[in-house]
Every structure is written in structure tokens, then in C-alpha cells.
PDB file of C-alpha atoms in Angstrom:
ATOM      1  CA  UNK A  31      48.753  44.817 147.531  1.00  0.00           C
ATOM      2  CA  UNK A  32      49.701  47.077 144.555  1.00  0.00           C
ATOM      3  CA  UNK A  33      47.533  49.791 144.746  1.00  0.00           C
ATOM      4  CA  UNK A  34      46.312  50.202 148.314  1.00  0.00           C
ATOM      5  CA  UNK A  35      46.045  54.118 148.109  1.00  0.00           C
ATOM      6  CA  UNK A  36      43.195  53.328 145.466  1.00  0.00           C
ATOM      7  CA  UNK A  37      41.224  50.355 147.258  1.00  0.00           C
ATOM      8  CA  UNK A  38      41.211  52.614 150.180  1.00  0.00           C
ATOM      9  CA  UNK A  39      39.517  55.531 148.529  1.00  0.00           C
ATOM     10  CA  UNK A  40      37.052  53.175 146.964  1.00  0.00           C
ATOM     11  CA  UNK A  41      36.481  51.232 149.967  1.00  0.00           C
ATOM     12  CA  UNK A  42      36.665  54.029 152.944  1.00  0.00           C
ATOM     13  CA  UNK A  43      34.288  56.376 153.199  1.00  0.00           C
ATOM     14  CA  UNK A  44      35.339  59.649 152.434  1.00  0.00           C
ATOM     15  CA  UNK A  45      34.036  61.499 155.564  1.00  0.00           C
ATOM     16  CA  UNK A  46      36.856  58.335 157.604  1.00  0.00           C
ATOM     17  CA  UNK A  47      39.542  57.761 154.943  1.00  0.00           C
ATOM     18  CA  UNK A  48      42.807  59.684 155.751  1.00  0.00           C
ATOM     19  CA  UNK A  49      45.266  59.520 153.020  1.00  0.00           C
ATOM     20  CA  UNK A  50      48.232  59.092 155.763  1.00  0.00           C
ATOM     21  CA  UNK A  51      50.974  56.440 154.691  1.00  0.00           C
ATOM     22  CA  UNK A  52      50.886  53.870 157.601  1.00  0.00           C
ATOM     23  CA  UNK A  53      46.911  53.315 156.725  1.00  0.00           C
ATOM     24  CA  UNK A  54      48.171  52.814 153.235  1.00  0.00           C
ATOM     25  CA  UNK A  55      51.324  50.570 153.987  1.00  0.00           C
ATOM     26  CA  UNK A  56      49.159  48.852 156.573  1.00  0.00           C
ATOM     27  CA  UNK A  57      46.106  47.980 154.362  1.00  0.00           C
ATOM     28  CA  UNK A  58      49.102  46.504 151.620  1.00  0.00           C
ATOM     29  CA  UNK A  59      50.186  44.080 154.342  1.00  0.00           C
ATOM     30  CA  UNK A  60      46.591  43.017 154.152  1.00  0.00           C
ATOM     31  CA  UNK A  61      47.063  42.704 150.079  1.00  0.00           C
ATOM     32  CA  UNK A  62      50.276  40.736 150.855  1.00  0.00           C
ATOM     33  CA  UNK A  63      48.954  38.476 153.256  1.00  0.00           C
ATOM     34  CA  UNK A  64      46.051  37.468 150.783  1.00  0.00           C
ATOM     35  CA  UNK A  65      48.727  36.667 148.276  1.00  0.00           C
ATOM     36  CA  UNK A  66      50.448  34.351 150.689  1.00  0.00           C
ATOM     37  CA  UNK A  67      47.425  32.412 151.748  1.00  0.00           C
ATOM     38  CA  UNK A  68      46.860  32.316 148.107  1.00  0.00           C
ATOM     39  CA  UNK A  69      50.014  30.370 147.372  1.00  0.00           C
ATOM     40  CA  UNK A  70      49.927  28.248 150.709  1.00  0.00           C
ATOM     41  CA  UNK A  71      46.471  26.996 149.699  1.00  0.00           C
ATOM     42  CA  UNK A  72      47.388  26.640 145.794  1.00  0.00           C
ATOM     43  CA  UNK A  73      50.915  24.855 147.262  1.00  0.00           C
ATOM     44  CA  UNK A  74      49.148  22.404 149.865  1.00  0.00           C
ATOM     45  CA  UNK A  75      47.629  18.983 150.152  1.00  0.00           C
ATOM     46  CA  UNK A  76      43.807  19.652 151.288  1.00  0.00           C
ATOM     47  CA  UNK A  77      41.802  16.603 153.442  1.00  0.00           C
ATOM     48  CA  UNK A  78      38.229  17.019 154.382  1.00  0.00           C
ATOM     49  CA  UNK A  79      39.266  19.095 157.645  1.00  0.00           C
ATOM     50  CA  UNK A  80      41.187  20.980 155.892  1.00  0.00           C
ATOM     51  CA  UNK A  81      38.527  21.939 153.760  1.00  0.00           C
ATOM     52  CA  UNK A  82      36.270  22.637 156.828  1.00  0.00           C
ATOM     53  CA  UNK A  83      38.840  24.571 159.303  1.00  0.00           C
ATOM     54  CA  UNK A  84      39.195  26.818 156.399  1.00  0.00           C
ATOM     55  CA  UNK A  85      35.803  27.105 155.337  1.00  0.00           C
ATOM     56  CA  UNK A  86      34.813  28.158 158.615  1.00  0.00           C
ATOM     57  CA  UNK A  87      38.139  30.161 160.278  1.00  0.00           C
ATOM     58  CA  UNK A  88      38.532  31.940 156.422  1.00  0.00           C
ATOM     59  CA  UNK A  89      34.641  33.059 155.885  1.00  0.00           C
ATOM     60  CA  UNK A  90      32.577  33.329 158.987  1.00  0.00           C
ATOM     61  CA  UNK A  91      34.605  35.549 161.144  1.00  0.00           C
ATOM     62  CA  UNK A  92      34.453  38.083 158.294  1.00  0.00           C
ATOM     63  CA  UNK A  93      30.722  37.572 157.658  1.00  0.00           C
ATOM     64  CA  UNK A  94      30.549  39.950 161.140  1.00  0.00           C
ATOM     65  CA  UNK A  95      33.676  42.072 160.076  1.00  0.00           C
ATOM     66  CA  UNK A  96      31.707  42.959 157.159  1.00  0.00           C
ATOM     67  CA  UNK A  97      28.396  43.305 158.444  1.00  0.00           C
ATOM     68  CA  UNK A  98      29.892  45.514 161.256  1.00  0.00           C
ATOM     69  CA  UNK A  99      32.155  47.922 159.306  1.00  0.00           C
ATOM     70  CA  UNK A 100      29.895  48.514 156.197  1.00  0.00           C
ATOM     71  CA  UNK A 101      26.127  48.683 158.350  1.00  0.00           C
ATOM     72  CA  UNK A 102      26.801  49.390 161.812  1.00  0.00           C
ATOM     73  CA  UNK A 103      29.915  51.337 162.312  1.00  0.00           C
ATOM     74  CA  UNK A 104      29.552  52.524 158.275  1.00  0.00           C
ATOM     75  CA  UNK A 105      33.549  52.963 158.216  1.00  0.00           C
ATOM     76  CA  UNK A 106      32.936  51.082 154.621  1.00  0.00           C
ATOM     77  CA  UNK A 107      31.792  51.727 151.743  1.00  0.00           C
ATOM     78  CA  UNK A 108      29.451  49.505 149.862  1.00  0.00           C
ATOM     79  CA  UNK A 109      32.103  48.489 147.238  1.00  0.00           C
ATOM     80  CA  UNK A 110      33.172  46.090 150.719  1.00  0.00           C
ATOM     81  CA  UNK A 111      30.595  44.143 149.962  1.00  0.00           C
ATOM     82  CA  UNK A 112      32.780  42.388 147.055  1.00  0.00           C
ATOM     83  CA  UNK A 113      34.964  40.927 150.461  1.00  0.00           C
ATOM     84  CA  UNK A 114      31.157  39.382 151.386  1.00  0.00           C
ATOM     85  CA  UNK A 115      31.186  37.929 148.310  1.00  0.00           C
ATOM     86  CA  UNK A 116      34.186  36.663 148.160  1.00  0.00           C
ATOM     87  CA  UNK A 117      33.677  35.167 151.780  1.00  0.00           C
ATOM     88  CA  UNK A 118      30.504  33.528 150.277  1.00  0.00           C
ATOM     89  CA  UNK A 119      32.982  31.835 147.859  1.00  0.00           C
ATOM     90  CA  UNK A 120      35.428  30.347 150.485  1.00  0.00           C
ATOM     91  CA  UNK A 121      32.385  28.792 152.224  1.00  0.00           C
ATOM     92  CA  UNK A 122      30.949  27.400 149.346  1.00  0.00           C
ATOM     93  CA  UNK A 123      34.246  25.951 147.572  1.00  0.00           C
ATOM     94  CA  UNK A 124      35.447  24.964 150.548  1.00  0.00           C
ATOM     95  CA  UNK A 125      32.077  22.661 151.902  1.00  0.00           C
ATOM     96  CA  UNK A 126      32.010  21.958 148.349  1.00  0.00           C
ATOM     97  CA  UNK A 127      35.281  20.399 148.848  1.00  0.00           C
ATOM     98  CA  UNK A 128      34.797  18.745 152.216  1.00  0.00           C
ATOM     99  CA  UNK A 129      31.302  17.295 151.114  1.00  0.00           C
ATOM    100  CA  UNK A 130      33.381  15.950 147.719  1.00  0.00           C
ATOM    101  CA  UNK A 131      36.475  14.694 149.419  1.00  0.00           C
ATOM    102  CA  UNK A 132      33.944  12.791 152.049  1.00  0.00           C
ATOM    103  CA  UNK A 133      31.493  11.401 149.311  1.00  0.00           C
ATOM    104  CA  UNK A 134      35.053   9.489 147.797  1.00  0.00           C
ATOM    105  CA  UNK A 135      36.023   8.122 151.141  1.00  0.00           C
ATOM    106  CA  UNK A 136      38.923   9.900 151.771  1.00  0.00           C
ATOM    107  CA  UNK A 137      40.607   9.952 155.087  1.00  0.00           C
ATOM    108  CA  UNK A 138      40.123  12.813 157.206  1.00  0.00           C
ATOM    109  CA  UNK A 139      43.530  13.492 158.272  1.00  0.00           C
TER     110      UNK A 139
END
């Protein structure tokens, strides 16, 4: 969100990156909108579906998105593979906190 200029040089490959100022302003709306969710999820009242819409709708989708974009179309560098990671990290907190909430009998909605 504050430096989108320099995530896209690290994160483009050179040969696709363009340095053109809609990419940039774009790819900080992406910055900002991680930020949001952020505070939504930090401000919010989780139950077990929570916890498992999330898990699923905020990791998987990008599991292909990264796979896609860093080995088949190669628009991405490897440094991308940090966003795997951190999709790795939504599904496991997040079926860590389903399987938790579940395990204490709470309610589901």
C-alpha cells in the first residue's frame, strides 16, 4: 500500500513490469484492500463458519493465482511465493480456528 512502485519491481518480472502509474496506483488498491480486510477481521466476531468461509474463499482461490502467474504464465517473480505462504497461513489459522471453536462446542452461527 505504501510502496507499490517497489513491490512491483521485486515482484514483476523485469522483461513484464512497466513502470506506468495506473499499474502502480492499481496494485496500491490491492495494498489498501489487504489493510481493510485486516481491520474487518481484527474488528469482527468469528464462529466456526466464519473461520471456514474464510479459510477457504481467502486461501484456495489464490493457491491457483499463484501457481498460474509465477509457473505457468511466469508474469511473477519468485519473491510471489511469500503471497503462497502467506495463503498457507490463512488456511492453517483459520481450520485451526474452526477445528478449536468446534472442539468447545460453540454454535456455528
Amino acid at each position: 500500500m505504501l510502496f507499490p512502485a517497489h513491490v512491483l519491481s521485486l515482484g514483476v518480472r523485469p522483461e513484464i513490469y512497466t513502470e506506468d502509474r495506473v499499474t502502480t496506483v492499481v496494485f496500491g488498491c490491492f495494498g489498501a484492500q489487504a489493510v481493510l480486510c485486516g481491520l474487518i477481521m481484527l474488528l469482527s466476531r468469528f464462529t466456526p463458519v466464519t473461520f471456514l468461509v474464510l479459510g477457504f474463499v481467502g486461501s484456495v482461490p489464490f493457491f491457483w493465482f499463484n501457481y498460474q502467474f509465477v509457473y505457468v504464465e511466469e508474469i511473477f517473480t519468485r519473491w510471489m511465493l511469500l503471497d503462497f505462504i502467506g495463503n498457507v497461513a490463512i488456511l492453517t489459522l483459520c481450520a485451526m480456528g474452526y477445528f478449536g471453536m468446534k472442539r468447545q462446542g460453540l454454535k456455528t452461527t
